[in-house]
mmCIF file of N, CA, C and O in Angstrom:
data_model
loop_
_atom_site.group_PDB
_atom_site.id
_atom_site.type_symbol
_atom_site.label_atom_id
_atom_site.label_comp_id
_atom_site.label_asym_id
_atom_site.label_seq_id
_atom_site.Cartn_x
_atom_site.Cartn_y
_atom_site.Cartn_z
ATOM 1 N N MET A 7 105.135 106.861 101.355
ATOM 2 C CA MET A 7 104.538 105.645 100.844
ATOM 3 C C MET A 7 103.567 105.048 101.858
ATOM 4 O O MET A 7 102.495 104.614 101.491
ATOM 5 N N ARG A 8 103.969 105.028 103.116
ATOM 6 C CA ARG A 8 103.119 104.440 104.143
ATOM 7 C C ARG A 8 101.813 105.227 104.298
ATOM 8 O O ARG A 8 100.746 104.640 104.474
ATOM 9 N N PHE A 9 101.913 106.557 104.241
ATOM 10 C CA PHE A 9 100.715 107.388 104.341
ATOM 11 C C PHE A 9 99.769 107.107 103.180
ATOM 12 O O PHE A 9 98.548 107.001 103.365
ATOM 13 N N THR A 10 100.318 106.965 101.992
ATOM 14 C CA THR A 10 99.504 106.684 100.810
ATOM 15 C C THR A 10 98.799 105.342 100.946
ATOM 16 O O THR A 10 97.603 105.220 100.655
ATOM 17 N N LYS A 11 99.536 104.334 101.403
ATOM 18 C CA LYS A 11 98.930 103.011 101.596
ATOM 19 C C LYS A 11 97.792 103.079 102.610
ATOM 20 O O LYS A 11 96.723 102.513 102.396
ATOM 21 N N ARG A 12 98.011 103.799 103.692
ATOM 22 C CA ARG A 12 96.994 103.937 104.731
ATOM 23 C C ARG A 12 95.736 104.610 104.184
ATOM 24 O O ARG A 12 94.621 104.175 104.449
ATOM 25 N N GLU A 13 95.922 105.664 103.416
ATOM 26 C CA GLU A 13 94.768 106.377 102.860
ATOM 27 C C GLU A 13 94.013 105.524 101.838
ATOM 28 O O GLU A 13 92.786 105.578 101.768
ATOM 29 N N ILE A 14 94.727 104.737 101.060
ATOM 30 C CA ILE A 14 94.071 103.833 100.115
ATOM 31 C C ILE A 14 93.256 102.783 100.865
ATOM 32 O O ILE A 14 92.123 102.473 100.477
ATOM 33 N N LEU A 15 93.813 102.240 101.928
ATOM 34 C CA LEU A 15 93.073 101.259 102.732
ATOM 35 C C LEU A 15 91.819 101.871 103.339
ATOM 36 O O LEU A 15 90.752 101.243 103.355
ATOM 37 N N LYS A 16 91.929 103.096 103.824
ATOM 38 C CA LYS A 16 90.755 103.784 104.374
ATOM 39 C C LYS A 16 89.701 103.995 103.294
ATOM 40 O O LYS A 16 88.505 103.799 103.530
ATOM 41 N N PHE A 17 90.151 104.420 102.105
ATOM 42 C CA PHE A 17 89.218 104.635 100.999
ATOM 43 C C PHE A 17 88.507 103.341 100.623
ATOM 44 O O PHE A 17 87.288 103.320 100.428
ATOM 45 N N LEU A 18 89.259 102.257 100.507
ATOM 46 C CA LEU A 18 88.653 100.976 100.147
ATOM 47 C C LEU A 18 87.657 100.516 101.206
ATOM 48 O O LEU A 18 86.588 99.982 100.883
ATOM 49 N N LYS A 19 87.997 100.735 102.464
ATOM 50 C CA LYS A 19 87.076 100.375 103.545
ATOM 51 C C LYS A 19 85.769 101.155 103.418
ATOM 52 O O LYS A 19 84.679 100.583 103.521
ATOM 53 N N GLU A 20 85.868 102.438 103.184
ATOM 54 C CA GLU A 20 84.667 103.267 103.031
ATOM 55 C C GLU A 20 83.868 102.855 101.797
ATOM 56 O O GLU A 20 82.640 102.838 101.830
ATOM 57 N N LEU A 21 84.561 102.540 100.720
ATOM 58 C CA LEU A 21 83.893 102.107 99.502
ATOM 59 C C LEU A 21 83.073 100.848 99.742
ATOM 60 O O LEU A 21 81.902 100.782 99.375
ATOM 61 N N VAL A 22 83.675 99.865 100.369
ATOM 62 C CA VAL A 22 82.970 98.612 100.639
ATOM 63 C C VAL A 22 81.853 98.834 101.651
ATOM 64 O O VAL A 22 80.742 98.324 101.487
ATOM 65 N N MET A 23 82.106 99.618 102.668
ATOM 66 C CA MET A 23 81.128 99.836 103.729
ATOM 67 C C MET A 23 79.901 100.591 103.212
ATOM 68 O O MET A 23 78.781 100.285 103.581
ATOM 69 N N ARG A 24 80.103 101.563 102.346
ATOM 70 C CA ARG A 24 78.998 102.409 101.903
ATOM 71 C C ARG A 24 78.342 101.947 100.600
ATOM 72 O O ARG A 24 77.319 102.495 100.204
ATOM 73 N N SER A 25 78.910 100.961 99.973
ATOM 74 C CA SER A 25 78.366 100.496 98.705
ATOM 75 C C SER A 25 77.002 99.849 98.907
ATOM 76 O O SER A 25 76.796 99.051 99.816
ATOM 77 N N GLU A 26 76.093 100.206 98.022
ATOM 78 C CA GLU A 26 74.769 99.591 98.045
ATOM 79 C C GLU A 26 74.701 98.417 97.081
ATOM 80 O O GLU A 26 73.713 97.697 97.057
ATOM 81 N N ASN A 27 75.731 98.233 96.299
ATOM 82 C CA ASN A 27 75.763 97.173 95.301
ATOM 83 C C ASN A 27 76.802 96.125 95.701
ATOM 84 O O ASN A 27 77.874 96.040 95.110
ATOM 85 N N VAL A 28 76.480 95.321 96.683
ATOM 86 C CA VAL A 28 77.403 94.312 97.197
ATOM 87 C C VAL A 28 77.757 93.267 96.143
ATOM 88 O O VAL A 28 78.919 92.861 96.064
ATOM 89 N N PRO A 29 76.813 92.814 95.295
ATOM 90 C CA PRO A 29 77.216 91.870 94.241
ATOM 91 C C PRO A 29 78.280 92.436 93.294
ATOM 92 O O PRO A 29 79.166 91.708 92.845
ATOM 93 N N PHE A 30 78.224 93.729 93.007
ATOM 94 C CA PHE A 30 79.247 94.362 92.176
ATOM 95 C C PHE A 30 80.606 94.320 92.874
ATOM 96 O O PHE A 30 81.625 94.019 92.243
ATOM 97 N N ILE A 31 80.621 94.620 94.160
ATOM 98 C CA ILE A 31 81.875 94.565 94.933
ATOM 99 C C ILE A 31 82.451 93.158 94.872
ATOM 100 O O ILE A 31 83.635 92.980 94.609
ATOM 101 N N LYS A 32 81.613 92.164 95.097
ATOM 102 C CA LYS A 32 82.071 90.770 95.092
ATOM 103 C C LYS A 32 82.589 90.372 93.715
ATOM 104 O O LYS A 32 83.656 89.765 93.600
ATOM 105 N N ALA A 33 81.848 90.711 92.676
ATOM 106 C CA ALA A 33 82.194 90.259 91.335
ATOM 107 C C ALA A 33 83.388 90.994 90.725
ATOM 108 O O ALA A 33 84.195 90.390 90.022
ATOM 109 N N ASN A 34 83.525 92.285 91.013
ATOM 110 C CA ASN A 34 84.508 93.085 90.281
ATOM 111 C C ASN A 34 85.663 93.640 91.101
ATOM 112 O O ASN A 34 86.732 93.901 90.550
ATOM 113 N N LEU A 35 85.462 93.840 92.380
ATOM 114 C CA LEU A 35 86.486 94.514 93.173
ATOM 115 C C LEU A 35 87.171 93.633 94.208
ATOM 116 O O LEU A 35 88.319 93.868 94.565
ATOM 117 N N LEU A 36 86.470 92.637 94.714
ATOM 118 C CA LEU A 36 86.993 91.868 95.845
ATOM 119 C C LEU A 36 88.316 91.180 95.528
ATOM 120 O O LEU A 36 89.282 91.314 96.274
ATOM 121 N N SER A 37 88.367 90.452 94.439
ATOM 122 C CA SER A 37 89.580 89.712 94.115
ATOM 123 C C SER A 37 90.791 90.626 93.907
ATOM 124 O O SER A 37 91.853 90.377 94.489
ATOM 125 N N PRO A 38 90.674 91.705 93.116
ATOM 126 C CA PRO A 38 91.847 92.589 92.970
ATOM 127 C C PRO A 38 92.269 93.261 94.279
ATOM 128 O O PRO A 38 93.466 93.416 94.540
ATOM 129 N N ILE A 39 91.291 93.633 95.087
ATOM 130 C CA ILE A 39 91.618 94.251 96.378
ATOM 131 C C ILE A 39 92.380 93.264 97.248
ATOM 132 O O ILE A 39 93.453 93.569 97.771
ATOM 133 N N LEU A 40 91.823 92.067 97.408
ATOM 134 C CA LEU A 40 92.460 91.077 98.284
ATOM 135 C C LEU A 40 93.816 90.654 97.753
ATOM 136 O O LEU A 40 94.761 90.484 98.531
ATOM 137 N N ASP A 41 93.929 90.460 96.445
ATOM 138 C CA ASP A 41 95.219 90.069 95.867
ATOM 139 C C ASP A 41 96.308 91.085 96.190
ATOM 140 O O ASP A 41 97.438 90.719 96.514
ATOM 141 N N ALA A 42 95.965 92.348 96.112
ATOM 142 C CA ALA A 42 96.958 93.394 96.345
ATOM 143 C C ALA A 42 97.308 93.541 97.823
ATOM 144 O O ALA A 42 98.486 93.578 98.189
ATOM 145 N N VAL A 43 96.306 93.636 98.672
ATOM 146 C CA VAL A 43 96.584 93.995 100.065
ATOM 147 C C VAL A 43 97.025 92.813 100.928
ATOM 148 O O VAL A 43 97.826 92.992 101.844
ATOM 149 N N LEU A 44 96.534 91.625 100.645
ATOM 150 C CA LEU A 44 96.903 90.486 101.489
ATOM 151 C C LEU A 44 98.365 90.097 101.324
ATOM 152 O O LEU A 44 99.051 89.823 102.310
ATOM 153 N N VAL A 45 98.835 90.083 100.100
ATOM 154 C CA VAL A 45 100.244 89.740 99.864
ATOM 155 C C VAL A 45 101.151 90.789 100.497
ATOM 156 O O VAL A 45 102.146 90.450 101.148
ATOM 157 N N ASP A 46 100.807 92.051 100.323
ATOM 158 C CA ASP A 46 101.609 93.130 100.907
ATOM 159 C C ASP A 46 101.655 93.012 102.424
ATOM 160 O O ASP A 46 102.713 93.141 103.030
ATOM 161 N N TYR A 47 100.520 92.749 103.049
ATOM 162 C CA TYR A 47 100.467 92.633 104.509
ATOM 163 C C TYR A 47 101.319 91.462 104.993
ATOM 164 O O TYR A 47 102.083 91.590 105.940
ATOM 165 N N LYS A 48 101.190 90.340 104.326
ATOM 166 C CA LYS A 48 101.923 89.142 104.754
ATOM 167 C C LYS A 48 103.431 89.310 104.611
ATOM 168 O O LYS A 48 104.188 88.887 105.488
ATOM 169 N N LEU A 49 103.871 89.944 103.535
ATOM 170 C CA LEU A 49 105.304 90.042 103.264
ATOM 171 C C LEU A 49 105.979 91.241 103.924
ATOM 172 O O LEU A 49 107.202 91.306 103.959
ATOM 173 N N SER A 50 105.196 92.174 104.448
ATOM 174 C CA SER A 50 105.775 93.369 105.065
ATOM 175 C C SER A 50 106.349 93.054 106.441
ATOM 176 O O SER A 50 105.943 92.114 107.112
ATOM 177 N N HIS A 51 107.280 93.907 106.843
ATOM 178 C CA HIS A 51 107.815 93.829 108.197
ATOM 179 C C HIS A 51 106.727 94.257 109.176
ATOM 180 O O HIS A 51 105.829 95.024 108.827
ATOM 181 N N ASP A 52 106.797 93.776 110.409
ATOM 182 C CA ASP A 52 105.766 94.050 111.418
ATOM 183 C C ASP A 52 105.399 95.532 111.518
ATOM 184 O O ASP A 52 104.226 95.881 111.561
ATOM 185 N N VAL A 53 106.398 96.385 111.586
ATOM 186 C CA VAL A 53 106.108 97.809 111.775
ATOM 187 C C VAL A 53 105.519 98.466 110.530
ATOM 188 O O VAL A 53 104.944 99.546 110.615
ATOM 189 N N MET A 54 105.618 97.815 109.391
ATOM 190 C CA MET A 54 105.055 98.354 108.155
ATOM 191 C C MET A 54 103.626 97.869 107.900
ATOM 192 O O MET A 54 102.965 98.370 107.008
ATOM 193 N N ARG A 55 103.169 96.915 108.667
ATOM 194 C CA ARG A 55 101.799 96.423 108.493
ATOM 195 C C ARG A 55 100.835 97.446 109.076
ATOM 196 O O ARG A 55 100.998 97.901 110.194
ATOM 197 N N ASP A 56 99.809 97.744 108.320
ATOM 198 C CA ASP A 56 98.867 98.783 108.707
ATOM 199 C C ASP A 56 97.608 98.160 109.288
ATOM 200 O O ASP A 56 97.015 97.260 108.686
ATOM 201 N N GLU A 57 97.203 98.665 110.440
ATOM 202 C CA GLU A 57 96.001 98.147 111.093
ATOM 203 C C GLU A 57 94.735 98.428 110.291
ATOM 204 O O GLU A 57 93.708 97.768 110.480
ATOM 205 N N HIS A 58 94.812 99.375 109.371
ATOM 206 C CA HIS A 58 93.647 99.683 108.542
ATOM 207 C C HIS A 58 93.325 98.543 107.576
ATOM 208 O O HIS A 58 92.194 98.425 107.121
ATOM 209 N N LEU A 59 94.299 97.694 107.286
ATOM 210 C CA LEU A 59 93.996 96.515 106.492
ATOM 211 C C LEU A 59 93.063 95.598 107.269
ATOM 212 O O LEU A 59 92.123 95.043 106.705
ATOM 213 N N LEU A 60 93.302 95.452 108.553
ATOM 214 C CA LEU A 60 92.415 94.620 109.379
ATOM 215 C C LEU A 60 91.013 95.202 109.414
ATOM 216 O O LEU A 60 90.024 94.461 109.365
ATOM 217 N N ALA A 61 90.906 96.525 109.465
ATOM 218 C CA ALA A 61 89.598 97.172 109.432
ATOM 219 C C ALA A 61 88.917 96.938 108.087
ATOM 220 O O ALA A 61 87.702 96.681 108.033
ATOM 221 N N LEU A 62 89.664 97.008 106.997
ATOM 222 C CA LEU A 62 89.110 96.743 105.669
ATOM 223 C C LEU A 62 88.603 95.308 105.572
ATOM 224 O O LEU A 62 87.485 95.067 105.116
ATOM 225 N N ILE A 63 89.393 94.357 106.004
ATOM 226 C CA ILE A 63 88.983 92.944 105.951
ATOM 227 C C ILE A 63 87.755 92.718 106.832
ATOM 228 O O ILE A 63 86.847 91.967 106.473
ATOM 229 N N THR A 64 87.689 93.396 107.975
ATOM 230 C CA THR A 64 86.525 93.280 108.855
ATOM 231 C C THR A 64 85.264 93.758 108.151
ATOM 232 O O THR A 64 84.219 93.103 108.217
ATOM 233 N N VAL A 65 85.354 94.876 107.453
ATOM 234 C CA VAL A 65 84.196 95.395 106.717
ATOM 235 C C VAL A 65 83.820 94.445 105.579
ATOM 236 O O VAL A 65 82.639 94.187 105.335
ATOM 237 N N ILE A 66 84.802 93.904 104.891
ATOM 238 C CA ILE A 66 84.519 92.948 103.814
ATOM 239 C C ILE A 66 83.795 91.726 104.368
ATOM 240 O O ILE A 66 82.791 91.275 103.808
ATOM 241 N N VAL A 67 84.269 91.202 105.470
ATOM 242 C CA VAL A 67 83.618 90.045 106.091
ATOM 243 C C VAL A 67 82.211 90.406 106.548
ATOM 244 O O VAL A 67 81.263 89.639 106.359
ATOM 245 N N ASP A 68 82.055 91.583 107.112
ATOM 246 C CA ASP A 68 80.739 92.020 107.585
ATOM 247 C C ASP A 68 79.756 92.146 106.424
ATOM 248 O O ASP A 68 78.602 91.737 106.542
ATOM 249 N N ARG A 69 80.196 92.710 105.320
ATOM 250 C CA ARG A 69 79.285 92.946 104.187
ATOM 251 C C ARG A 69 79.032 91.684 103.368
ATOM 252 O O ARG A 69 77.937 91.484 102.865
ATOM 253 N N LEU A 70 80.041 90.835 103.199
ATOM 254 C CA LEU A 70 79.901 89.685 102.303
ATOM 255 C C LEU A 70 79.650 88.366 103.036
ATOM 256 O O LEU A 70 79.125 87.432 102.446
ATOM 257 N N GLY A 71 80.062 88.287 104.294
ATOM 258 C CA GLY A 71 79.773 87.126 105.130
ATOM 259 C C GLY A 71 80.051 85.788 104.484
ATOM 260 O O GLY A 71 81.165 85.484 104.095
ATOM 261 N N SER A 72 79.010 84.984 104.375
ATOM 262 C CA SER A 72 79.162 83.610 103.902
ATOM 263 C C SER A 72 79.541 83.524 102.422
ATOM 264 O O SER A 72 79.883 82.449 101.941
ATOM 265 N N GLU A 73 79.488 84.618 101.692
ATOM 266 C CA GLU A 73 79.889 84.618 100.280
ATOM 267 C C GLU A 73 81.405 84.581 100.109
ATOM 268 O O GLU A 73 81.904 84.537 98.988
ATOM 269 N N LEU A 74 82.135 84.592 101.202
ATOM 270 C CA LEU A 74 83.600 84.633 101.156
ATOM 271 C C LEU A 74 84.247 83.258 101.246
ATOM 272 O O LEU A 74 85.430 83.168 101.574
ATOM 273 N N ASP A 75 83.525 82.211 100.967
ATOM 274 C CA ASP A 75 84.062 80.864 101.138
ATOM 275 C C ASP A 75 85.416 80.668 100.475
ATOM 276 O O ASP A 75 86.341 80.128 101.074
ATOM 277 N N GLN A 76 85.555 81.107 99.238
ATOM 278 C CA GLN A 76 86.802 80.896 98.507
ATOM 279 C C GLN A 76 87.934 81.782 99.016
ATOM 280 O O GLN A 76 89.102 81.421 98.907
ATOM 281 N N GLU A 77 87.598 82.931 99.571
ATOM 282 C CA GLU A 77 88.615 83.880 99.998
ATOM 283 C C GLU A 77 89.090 83.663 101.431
ATOM 284 O O GLU A 77 90.108 84.214 101.833
ATOM 285 N N LEU A 78 88.368 82.879 102.215
ATOM 286 C CA LEU A 78 88.707 82.733 103.634
ATOM 287 C C LEU A 78 90.079 82.116 103.863
ATOM 288 O O LEU A 78 90.787 82.512 104.787
ATOM 289 N N ASP A 79 90.470 81.164 103.043
ATOM 290 C CA ASP A 79 91.794 80.559 103.210
ATOM 291 C C ASP A 79 92.906 81.589 103.011
ATOM 292 O O ASP A 79 93.869 81.634 103.775
ATOM 293 N N GLY A 80 92.764 82.417 101.988
ATOM 294 C CA GLY A 80 93.766 83.455 101.737
ATOM 295 C C GLY A 80 93.812 84.485 102.842
ATOM 296 O O GLY A 80 94.882 84.946 103.237
ATOM 297 N N ILE A 81 92.639 84.852 103.353
ATOM 298 C CA ILE A 81 92.579 85.801 104.463
ATOM 299 C C ILE A 81 93.238 85.202 105.694
ATOM 300 O O ILE A 81 94.052 85.843 106.352
ATOM 301 N N ALA A 82 92.901 83.966 105.996
ATOM 302 C CA ALA A 82 93.481 83.321 107.179
ATOM 303 C C ALA A 82 94.993 83.199 107.051
ATOM 304 O O ALA A 82 95.735 83.496 107.996
ATOM 305 N N ASP A 83 95.455 82.794 105.893
ATOM 306 C CA ASP A 83 96.891 82.611 105.684
ATOM 307 C C ASP A 83 97.660 83.926 105.742
ATOM 308 O O ASP A 83 98.726 84.011 106.342
ATOM 309 N N SER A 84 97.114 84.960 105.145
ATOM 310 C CA SER A 84 97.838 86.224 105.023
ATOM 311 C C SER A 84 97.680 87.147 106.220
ATOM 312 O O SER A 84 98.542 87.972 106.472
ATOM 313 N N VAL A 85 96.572 87.049 106.925
ATOM 314 C CA VAL A 85 96.277 88.022 107.972
ATOM 315 C C VAL A 85 96.354 87.423 109.365
ATOM 316 O O VAL A 85 97.039 87.953 110.241
ATOM 317 N N LEU A 86 95.663 86.336 109.578
ATOM 318 C CA LEU A 86 95.529 85.832 110.947
ATOM 319 C C LEU A 86 96.856 85.389 111.550
ATOM 320 O O LEU A 86 97.213 85.821 112.653
ATOM 321 N N SER A 87 97.591 84.554 110.834
ATOM 322 C CA SER A 87 98.822 84.017 111.421
ATOM 323 C C SER A 87 99.875 85.087 111.669
ATOM 324 O O SER A 87 100.510 85.113 112.727
ATOM 325 N N VAL A 88 100.058 86.000 110.708
ATOM 326 C CA VAL A 88 101.094 87.020 110.906
ATOM 327 C C VAL A 88 100.692 88.026 111.984
ATOM 328 O O VAL A 88 101.549 88.524 112.716
ATOM 329 N N THR A 89 99.400 88.309 112.095
ATOM 330 C CA THR A 89 98.954 89.245 113.128
ATOM 331 C C THR A 89 99.077 88.617 114.507
ATOM 332 O O THR A 89 99.490 89.287 115.460
ATOM 333 N N ILE A 90 98.762 87.348 114.616
ATOM 334 C CA ILE A 90 98.947 86.659 115.903
ATOM 335 C C ILE A 90 100.410 86.695 116.304
ATOM 336 O O ILE A 90 100.738 86.946 117.466
ATOM 337 N N ASP A 91 101.305 86.451 115.349
ATOM 338 C CA ASP A 91 102.743 86.521 115.644
ATOM 339 C C ASP A 91 103.148 87.908 116.144
ATOM 340 O O ASP A 91 104.008 88.039 117.002
ATOM 341 N N MET A 92 102.502 88.948 115.600
ATOM 342 C CA MET A 92 102.828 90.315 116.016
ATOM 343 C C MET A 92 102.346 90.620 117.426
ATOM 344 O O MET A 92 103.068 91.231 118.210
ATOM 345 N N ILE A 93 101.126 90.226 117.742
ATOM 346 C CA ILE A 93 100.516 90.690 118.987
ATOM 347 C C ILE A 93 100.773 89.778 120.178
ATOM 348 O O ILE A 93 100.535 90.183 121.309
ATOM 349 N N HIS A 94 101.274 88.584 119.955
ATOM 350 C CA HIS A 94 101.453 87.687 121.096
ATOM 351 C C HIS A 94 102.752 87.939 121.863
ATOM 352 O O HIS A 94 102.914 87.457 122.982
ATOM 353 N N ARG A 95 103.652 88.713 121.314
ATOM 354 C CA ARG A 95 104.955 88.939 121.959
ATOM 355 C C ARG A 95 104.831 89.678 123.286
ATOM 356 O O ARG A 95 105.465 89.309 124.262
ATOM 357 N N ASN A 96 104.034 90.745 123.290
ATOM 358 C CA ASN A 96 103.742 91.462 124.527
ATOM 359 C C ASN A 96 102.439 92.230 124.330
ATOM 360 O O ASN A 96 101.887 92.258 123.248
ATOM 361 N N PHE A 97 101.965 92.849 125.388
ATOM 362 C CA PHE A 97 100.666 93.504 125.316
ATOM 363 C C PHE A 97 100.768 95.007 125.091
ATOM 364 O O PHE A 97 99.778 95.712 125.218
ATOM 365 N N GLU A 98 101.933 95.506 124.771
ATOM 366 C CA GLU A 98 102.108 96.935 124.559
ATOM 367 C C GLU A 98 102.294 97.291 123.088
ATOM 368 O O GLU A 98 101.791 98.313 122.641
ATOM 369 N N ASP A 99 103.006 96.463 122.363
ATOM 370 C CA ASP A 99 103.242 96.740 120.944
ATOM 371 C C ASP A 99 101.993 96.431 120.127
ATOM 372 O O ASP A 99 101.230 95.523 120.438
ATOM 373 N N PHE A 100 101.775 97.214 119.105
ATOM 374 C CA PHE A 100 100.710 96.982 118.125
ATOM 375 C C PHE A 100 99.316 96.944 118.758
ATOM 376 O O PHE A 100 98.491 96.086 118.431
ATOM 377 N N ALA A 101 99.035 97.887 119.622
ATOM 378 C CA ALA A 101 97.728 97.926 120.284
ATOM 379 C C ALA A 101 96.587 98.113 119.284
ATOM 380 O O ALA A 101 95.525 97.480 119.418
ATOM 381 N N ASP A 102 96.772 98.948 118.268
ATOM 382 C CA ASP A 102 95.727 99.152 117.267
ATOM 383 C C ASP A 102 95.477 97.882 116.458
ATOM 384 O O ASP A 102 94.335 97.555 116.135
ATOM 385 N N HIS A 103 96.544 97.166 116.143
ATOM 386 C CA HIS A 103 96.381 95.896 115.439
ATOM 387 C C HIS A 103 95.573 94.917 116.290
ATOM 388 O O HIS A 103 94.723 94.193 115.770
ATOM 389 N N ARG A 104 95.858 94.905 117.567
ATOM 390 C CA ARG A 104 95.166 94.000 118.478
ATOM 391 C C ARG A 104 93.657 94.275 118.478
ATOM 392 O O ARG A 104 92.848 93.355 118.358
ATOM 393 N N VAL A 105 93.269 95.535 118.582
ATOM 394 C CA VAL A 105 91.852 95.899 118.611
ATOM 395 C C VAL A 105 91.173 95.507 117.313
ATOM 396 O O VAL A 105 90.117 94.859 117.324
ATOM 397 N N HIS A 106 91.773 95.863 116.180
ATOM 398 C CA HIS A 106 91.185 95.531 114.883
ATOM 399 C C HIS A 106 91.171 94.019 114.641
ATOM 400 O O HIS A 106 90.253 93.487 114.014
ATOM 401 N N PHE A 107 92.169 93.334 115.150
ATOM 402 C CA PHE A 107 92.226 91.877 115.004
ATOM 403 C C PHE A 107 91.060 91.224 115.732
ATOM 404 O O PHE A 107 90.419 90.317 115.200
ATOM 405 N N TYR A 108 90.750 91.681 116.937
ATOM 406 C CA TYR A 108 89.639 91.094 117.687
ATOM 407 C C TYR A 108 88.297 91.408 117.034
ATOM 408 O O TYR A 108 87.391 90.571 117.018
ATOM 409 N N PHE A 109 88.155 92.606 116.455
ATOM 410 C CA PHE A 109 86.933 92.910 115.699
ATOM 411 C C PHE A 109 86.812 91.987 114.488
ATOM 412 O O PHE A 109 85.717 91.508 114.168
ATOM 413 N N LEU A 110 87.928 91.740 113.811
ATOM 414 C CA LEU A 110 87.919 90.830 112.670
ATOM 415 C C LEU A 110 87.514 89.427 113.103
ATOM 416 O O LEU A 110 86.680 88.783 112.461
ATOM 417 N N LEU A 111 88.083 88.946 114.185
ATOM 418 C CA LEU A 111 87.712 87.611 114.680
ATOM 419 C C LEU A 111 86.223 87.534 115.005
ATOM 420 O O LEU A 111 85.563 86.531 114.699
ATOM 421 N N GLN A 112 85.701 88.583 115.616
ATOM 422 C CA GLN A 112 84.278 88.614 115.955
ATOM 423 C C GLN A 112 83.424 88.494 114.695
ATOM 424 O O GLN A 112 82.462 87.717 114.647
ATOM 425 N N LYS A 113 83.753 89.253 113.662
ATOM 426 C CA LYS A 113 82.993 89.199 112.410
ATOM 427 C C LYS A 113 83.150 87.849 111.715
ATOM 428 O O LYS A 113 82.190 87.321 111.152
ATOM 429 N N LEU A 114 84.334 87.274 111.760
ATOM 430 C CA LEU A 114 84.533 85.956 111.159
ATOM 431 C C LEU A 114 83.660 84.908 111.836
ATOM 432 O O LEU A 114 83.067 84.052 111.179
ATOM 433 N N VAL A 115 83.568 84.978 113.158
ATOM 434 C CA VAL A 115 82.768 84.000 113.895
ATOM 435 C C VAL A 115 81.277 84.220 113.661
ATOM 436 O O VAL A 115 80.529 83.250 113.466
ATOM 437 N N THR A 116 80.829 85.457 113.627
ATOM 438 C CA THR A 116 79.396 85.708 113.511
ATOM 439 C C THR A 116 78.878 85.683 112.078
ATOM 440 O O THR A 116 77.715 85.349 111.859
ATOM 441 N N LYS A 117 79.711 86.010 111.096
ATOM 442 C CA LYS A 117 79.248 86.123 109.712
ATOM 443 C C LYS A 117 79.599 84.944 108.820
ATOM 444 O O LYS A 117 78.989 84.747 107.787
ATOM 445 N N CYS A 118 80.616 84.195 109.183
ATOM 446 C CA CYS A 118 81.062 83.115 108.278
ATOM 447 C C CYS A 118 80.793 81.774 108.844
ATOM 448 O O CYS A 118 80.596 81.064 109.415
#
């Protein structure tokens, strides 16, 4: 199950990153994608959270930027707080999450 989730997240990231039709992504895919992955990430146990979700959200923020006004609260609630809780305990656990989290923060600051 975890492998399948990881591959789906990678696929979605590539889809958003390579899409030339950003308005289509925003209008038809963004809400279902975020609804599914954000709730799962927030409710999962720390070790079950996949760093590829952070990469997907980073690409979404990079591509859609300021068009994410309505979605930013959900992203912040579901991703930022739980990831901070994961990575602040020590500097050895969840190294991949830490790297992707900082990339996400960078995109949030520069694009939104």
